[in-house]
Amino acid sequence: VKRLNSLSKTDTLTGIANRLSFQEMLAAGISSAARHNRKLALLYIDLDKFKDVNDSLGHGFGDQVLYQVARRLAEVIRTEDLVARLGGDEFALLLNDIVDPMSASAVAEKVLRALSAPFEYQSNQVTVSASLGIAIGDGRMSASRTFEAADMAMYEAKKRGRNQYCYFDGNM
C-alpha cells in the first residue's frame, strides 16, 4: 500500500512529484501560510515550443529532455521546496516559507539560466526555453486560485515573447 501511494504521487518519466502530489503539497502550503502568516511562491513553468522537439527529434529524445529538465529544476531549489511535473512539458516549483515575494525572481532567473544550456541525447543537441508564471500564496487565495493565478501569469510571459517570467497581478 505504501509503495502504491508513493507511485501514485510520482511522475514515472522523471521521478519527481506529479500533479496529484503537487496539488496536495500546494494545499498544505497555502494552509500553513495562512496559519503562520507566511508566504509561498508558485512558479508555473511551460517549455516554449516543446512540440517542435518531439516533432523533429522524436518522443524518445523529448522524454530525455523532460528528464533532464526535471534534474536541472531540482538543482535550483532548496531542499524544503518542491519540483513537480504537472504533465506534458509543464512543471511547477513550490517555494515554501519565503520572506520576500521578489525572491521568487531569483529562482526564476536560475531556472531560465539552467534551461538555456543545451540538452544532449544520442549525439543530438537542442536548446529549449521556458515561460514562467509566478503567484504568491499567503492564504488569502485558495490553492486552486493560486494555481490559476500562476497559470495566467505564465501565459502573460508567453504573450510577452517567451523565455521570461511574469508575476501575477489582479489586472490579469
PDB file of C-alpha atoms in Angstrom, residues 10-171:
ATOM      1  CA  THR A  10       5.490  10.282  -8.599  1.00  0.00           C
ATOM      2  CA  ASP A  11       5.876  11.127 -12.266  1.00  0.00           C
ATOM      3  CA  THR A  12       7.011   7.898 -13.920  1.00  0.00           C
ATOM      4  CA  LEU A  13       9.168   9.588 -16.571  1.00  0.00           C
ATOM      5  CA  THR A  14      11.126  11.998 -14.377  1.00  0.00           C
ATOM      6  CA  GLY A  15      10.880  10.504 -10.890  1.00  0.00           C
ATOM      7  CA  ILE A  16       9.775  13.821  -9.372  1.00  0.00           C
ATOM      8  CA  ALA A  17       6.407  14.686  -7.836  1.00  0.00           C
ATOM      9  CA  ASN A  18       3.403  14.519 -10.151  1.00  0.00           C
ATOM     10  CA  ARG A  19       0.327  16.760 -10.422  1.00  0.00           C
ATOM     11  CA  LEU A  20      -1.569  14.962  -7.643  1.00  0.00           C
ATOM     12  CA  SER A  21       1.333  15.242  -5.223  1.00  0.00           C
ATOM     13  CA  PHE A  22       1.893  18.862  -6.190  1.00  0.00           C
ATOM     14  CA  GLN A  23      -1.759  19.784  -5.609  1.00  0.00           C
ATOM     15  CA  GLU A  24      -1.668  18.184  -2.153  1.00  0.00           C
ATOM     16  CA  MET A  25       1.558  19.997  -1.228  1.00  0.00           C
ATOM     17  CA  LEU A  26       0.228  23.314  -2.548  1.00  0.00           C
ATOM     18  CA  ALA A  27      -2.963  22.969  -0.494  1.00  0.00           C
ATOM     19  CA  ALA A  28      -0.931  22.123   2.624  1.00  0.00           C
ATOM     20  CA  GLY A  29       1.450  25.019   1.922  1.00  0.00           C
ATOM     21  CA  ILE A  30      -1.380  27.534   1.485  1.00  0.00           C
ATOM     22  CA  SER A  31      -2.995  26.315   4.698  1.00  0.00           C
ATOM     23  CA  SER A  32       0.298  26.582   6.588  1.00  0.00           C
ATOM     24  CA  ALA A  33       1.000  30.041   5.155  1.00  0.00           C
ATOM     25  CA  ALA A  34      -2.405  31.248   6.349  1.00  0.00           C
ATOM     26  CA  ARG A  35      -1.942  29.782   9.848  1.00  0.00           C
ATOM     27  CA  HIS A  36       1.581  31.112  10.354  1.00  0.00           C
ATOM     28  CA  ASN A  37       1.272  34.433   8.484  1.00  0.00           C
ATOM     29  CA  ARG A  38       3.861  33.370   5.898  1.00  0.00           C
ATOM     30  CA  LYS A  39       4.143  33.329   2.140  1.00  0.00           C
ATOM     31  CA  LEU A  40       4.979  30.808  -0.550  1.00  0.00           C
ATOM     32  CA  ALA A  41       5.664  31.193  -4.242  1.00  0.00           C
ATOM     33  CA  LEU A  42       4.315  29.019  -7.013  1.00  0.00           C
ATOM     34  CA  LEU A  43       6.291  29.042 -10.259  1.00  0.00           C
ATOM     35  CA  TYR A  44       4.386  27.521 -13.161  1.00  0.00           C
ATOM     36  CA  ILE A  45       6.809  26.531 -15.949  1.00  0.00           C
ATOM     37  CA  ASP A  46       5.916  25.698 -19.527  1.00  0.00           C
ATOM     38  CA  LEU A  47       8.627  24.809 -22.032  1.00  0.00           C
ATOM     39  CA  ASP A  48       8.421  27.011 -25.109  1.00  0.00           C
ATOM     40  CA  LYS A  49       7.673  25.276 -28.417  1.00  0.00           C
ATOM     41  CA  PHE A  50       8.482  21.854 -26.979  1.00  0.00           C
ATOM     42  CA  LYS A  51       6.281  20.199 -29.605  1.00  0.00           C
ATOM     43  CA  ASP A  52       9.000  21.103 -32.124  1.00  0.00           C
ATOM     44  CA  VAL A  53      11.495  18.966 -30.174  1.00  0.00           C
ATOM     45  CA  ASN A  54       9.215  15.934 -30.273  1.00  0.00           C
ATOM     46  CA  ASP A  55       8.310  16.516 -33.926  1.00  0.00           C
ATOM     47  CA  SER A  56      11.884  16.939 -35.148  1.00  0.00           C
ATOM     48  CA  LEU A  57      13.849  14.565 -32.885  1.00  0.00           C
ATOM     49  CA  GLY A  58      11.203  12.104 -31.711  1.00  0.00           C
ATOM     50  CA  HIS A  59       9.446  11.392 -28.443  1.00  0.00           C
ATOM     51  CA  GLY A  60      12.384   9.380 -27.069  1.00  0.00           C
ATOM     52  CA  PHE A  61      14.586  12.453 -27.339  1.00  0.00           C
ATOM     53  CA  GLY A  62      11.785  14.630 -25.952  1.00  0.00           C
ATOM     54  CA  ASP A  63      11.366  12.321 -22.964  1.00  0.00           C
ATOM     55  CA  GLN A  64      15.093  12.519 -22.276  1.00  0.00           C
ATOM     56  CA  VAL A  65      14.921  16.330 -22.380  1.00  0.00           C
ATOM     57  CA  LEU A  66      11.997  16.292 -19.919  1.00  0.00           C
ATOM     58  CA  TYR A  67      14.008  14.044 -17.598  1.00  0.00           C
ATOM     59  CA  GLN A  68      16.982  16.422 -17.784  1.00  0.00           C
ATOM     60  CA  VAL A  69      14.732  19.465 -17.249  1.00  0.00           C
ATOM     61  CA  ALA A  70      13.464  17.856 -14.032  1.00  0.00           C
ATOM     62  CA  ARG A  71      17.054  17.324 -12.842  1.00  0.00           C
ATOM     63  CA  ARG A  72      18.019  20.924 -13.603  1.00  0.00           C
ATOM     64  CA  LEU A  73      14.933  22.301 -11.856  1.00  0.00           C
ATOM     65  CA  ALA A  74      15.679  20.224  -8.761  1.00  0.00           C
ATOM     66  CA  GLU A  75      19.148  21.778  -8.640  1.00  0.00           C
ATOM     67  CA  VAL A  76      17.896  25.388  -8.431  1.00  0.00           C
ATOM     68  CA  ILE A  77      15.605  24.972  -5.412  1.00  0.00           C
ATOM     69  CA  ARG A  78      16.172  24.484  -1.701  1.00  0.00           C
ATOM     70  CA  THR A  79      15.612  21.085  -0.095  1.00  0.00           C
ATOM     71  CA  GLU A  80      12.407  22.310   1.569  1.00  0.00           C
ATOM     72  CA  ASP A  81      10.917  23.289  -1.795  1.00  0.00           C
ATOM     73  CA  LEU A  82       9.172  21.040  -4.316  1.00  0.00           C
ATOM     74  CA  VAL A  83       9.597  20.422  -8.034  1.00  0.00           C
ATOM     75  CA  ALA A  84       6.817  18.633  -9.895  1.00  0.00           C
ATOM     76  CA  ARG A  85       5.922  17.645 -13.420  1.00  0.00           C
ATOM     77  CA  LEU A  86       2.308  18.571 -13.999  1.00  0.00           C
ATOM     78  CA  GLY A  87       2.113  16.747 -17.328  1.00  0.00           C
ATOM     79  CA  GLY A  88       3.470  17.086 -20.840  1.00  0.00           C
ATOM     80  CA  ASP A  89       6.075  19.847 -20.791  1.00  0.00           C
ATOM     81  CA  GLU A  90       4.656  21.660 -17.769  1.00  0.00           C
ATOM     82  CA  PHE A  91       6.445  21.807 -14.438  1.00  0.00           C
ATOM     83  CA  ALA A  92       5.922  23.657 -11.181  1.00  0.00           C
ATOM     84  CA  LEU A  93       8.088  24.784  -8.316  1.00  0.00           C
ATOM     85  CA  LEU A  94       6.691  25.379  -4.867  1.00  0.00           C
ATOM     86  CA  LEU A  95       8.907  27.672  -2.809  1.00  0.00           C
ATOM     87  CA  ASN A  96       7.816  27.321   0.795  1.00  0.00           C
ATOM     88  CA  ASP A  97       8.137  29.918   3.510  1.00  0.00           C
ATOM     89  CA  ILE A  98       9.602  32.780   1.512  1.00  0.00           C
ATOM     90  CA  VAL A  99      10.424  36.038   3.255  1.00  0.00           C
ATOM     91  CA  ASP A 100      10.336  38.365   0.266  1.00  0.00           C
ATOM     92  CA  PRO A 101       7.937  37.682  -2.616  1.00  0.00           C
ATOM     93  CA  MET A 102      10.531  39.105  -5.001  1.00  0.00           C
ATOM     94  CA  SER A 103      12.940  36.298  -4.041  1.00  0.00           C
ATOM     95  CA  ALA A 104      10.958  34.149  -6.480  1.00  0.00           C
ATOM     96  CA  SER A 105      12.569  36.287  -9.216  1.00  0.00           C
ATOM     97  CA  ALA A 106      15.997  34.970  -8.270  1.00  0.00           C
ATOM     98  CA  VAL A 107      14.746  31.397  -8.601  1.00  0.00           C
ATOM     99  CA  ALA A 108      13.010  32.201 -11.900  1.00  0.00           C
ATOM    100  CA  GLU A 109      16.260  33.626 -13.265  1.00  0.00           C
ATOM    101  CA  LYS A 110      18.134  30.500 -12.115  1.00  0.00           C
ATOM    102  CA  VAL A 111      15.545  28.365 -13.929  1.00  0.00           C
ATOM    103  CA  LEU A 112      15.941  30.330 -17.165  1.00  0.00           C
ATOM    104  CA  ARG A 113      19.749  30.063 -16.909  1.00  0.00           C
ATOM    105  CA  ALA A 114      19.652  26.339 -16.107  1.00  0.00           C
ATOM    106  CA  LEU A 115      17.412  25.610 -19.071  1.00  0.00           C
ATOM    107  CA  SER A 116      19.432  27.733 -21.501  1.00  0.00           C
ATOM    108  CA  ALA A 117      22.296  25.197 -21.608  1.00  0.00           C
ATOM    109  CA  PRO A 118      21.892  22.705 -24.473  1.00  0.00           C
ATOM    110  CA  PHE A 119      20.335  19.302 -23.842  1.00  0.00           C
ATOM    111  CA  GLU A 120      22.140  16.356 -25.375  1.00  0.00           C
ATOM    112  CA  TYR A 121      20.999  12.821 -26.081  1.00  0.00           C
ATOM    113  CA  GLN A 122      22.399  10.244 -28.500  1.00  0.00           C
ATOM    114  CA  SER A 123      24.640  12.788 -30.246  1.00  0.00           C
ATOM    115  CA  ASN A 124      21.739  15.201 -30.793  1.00  0.00           C
ATOM    116  CA  GLN A 125      21.614  18.593 -29.144  1.00  0.00           C
ATOM    117  CA  VAL A 126      18.757  21.003 -28.600  1.00  0.00           C
ATOM    118  CA  THR A 127      18.141  24.155 -26.610  1.00  0.00           C
ATOM    119  CA  VAL A 128      14.806  24.960 -25.050  1.00  0.00           C
ATOM    120  CA  SER A 129      13.441  27.965 -23.277  1.00  0.00           C
ATOM    121  CA  ALA A 130      10.589  28.335 -20.832  1.00  0.00           C
ATOM    122  CA  SER A 131       7.896  30.760 -19.841  1.00  0.00           C
ATOM    123  CA  LEU A 132       7.235  31.091 -16.109  1.00  0.00           C
ATOM    124  CA  GLY A 133       4.293  32.435 -14.207  1.00  0.00           C
ATOM    125  CA  ILE A 134       4.689  33.351 -10.555  1.00  0.00           C
ATOM    126  CA  ALA A 135       1.928  33.617  -7.975  1.00  0.00           C
ATOM    127  CA  ILE A 136       2.440  34.398  -4.303  1.00  0.00           C
ATOM    128  CA  GLY A 137       0.338  32.447  -1.837  1.00  0.00           C
ATOM    129  CA  ASP A 138      -0.343  33.806   1.628  1.00  0.00           C
ATOM    130  CA  GLY A 139      -3.594  32.106   2.479  1.00  0.00           C
ATOM    131  CA  ARG A 140      -5.875  34.795   1.095  1.00  0.00           C
ATOM    132  CA  MET A 141      -6.392  32.809  -2.132  1.00  0.00           C
ATOM    133  CA  SER A 142      -7.228  29.115  -2.215  1.00  0.00           C
ATOM    134  CA  ALA A 143      -4.710  26.616  -3.589  1.00  0.00           C
ATOM    135  CA  SER A 144      -6.675  26.261  -6.825  1.00  0.00           C
ATOM    136  CA  ARG A 145      -6.920  30.041  -7.239  1.00  0.00           C
ATOM    137  CA  THR A 146      -3.169  30.415  -6.593  1.00  0.00           C
ATOM    138  CA  PHE A 147      -2.525  27.761  -9.249  1.00  0.00           C
ATOM    139  CA  GLU A 148      -4.808  29.572 -11.729  1.00  0.00           C
ATOM    140  CA  ALA A 149      -3.019  32.855 -10.988  1.00  0.00           C
ATOM    141  CA  ALA A 150       0.388  31.309 -11.763  1.00  0.00           C
ATOM    142  CA  ASP A 151      -1.056  29.792 -14.952  1.00  0.00           C
ATOM    143  CA  MET A 152      -2.385  33.194 -16.069  1.00  0.00           C
ATOM    144  CA  ALA A 153       0.989  34.799 -15.351  1.00  0.00           C
ATOM    145  CA  MET A 154       2.751  32.087 -17.379  1.00  0.00           C
ATOM    146  CA  TYR A 155       0.529  32.826 -20.389  1.00  0.00           C
ATOM    147  CA  GLU A 156       1.310  36.512 -19.958  1.00  0.00           C
ATOM    148  CA  ALA A 157       5.044  35.655 -20.087  1.00  0.00           C
ATOM    149  CA  LYS A 158       4.427  33.726 -23.330  1.00  0.00           C
ATOM    150  CA  LYS A 159       2.475  36.669 -24.723  1.00  0.00           C
ATOM    151  CA  ARG A 160       5.379  38.998 -23.896  1.00  0.00           C
ATOM    152  CA  GLY A 161       7.770  36.949 -26.031  1.00  0.00           C
ATOM    153  CA  ARG A 162       8.585  33.724 -24.131  1.00  0.00           C
ATOM    154  CA  ASN A 163      11.787  32.800 -22.265  1.00  0.00           C
ATOM    155  CA  GLN A 164      10.889  35.040 -19.339  1.00  0.00           C
ATOM    156  CA  TYR A 165       8.846  35.175 -16.166  1.00  0.00           C
ATOM    157  CA  CYS A 166       5.902  37.244 -15.095  1.00  0.00           C
ATOM    158  CA  TYR A 167       4.275  37.792 -11.710  1.00  0.00           C
ATOM    159  CA  PHE A 168       0.509  37.504 -11.410  1.00  0.00           C
ATOM    160  CA  ASP A 169      -1.322  40.715 -10.738  1.00  0.00           C
ATOM    161  CA  GLY A 170      -5.012  41.373 -10.302  1.00  0.00           C
ATOM    162  CA  ASN A 171      -5.310  43.058 -13.711  1.00  0.00           C
TER     163      ASN A 171
END
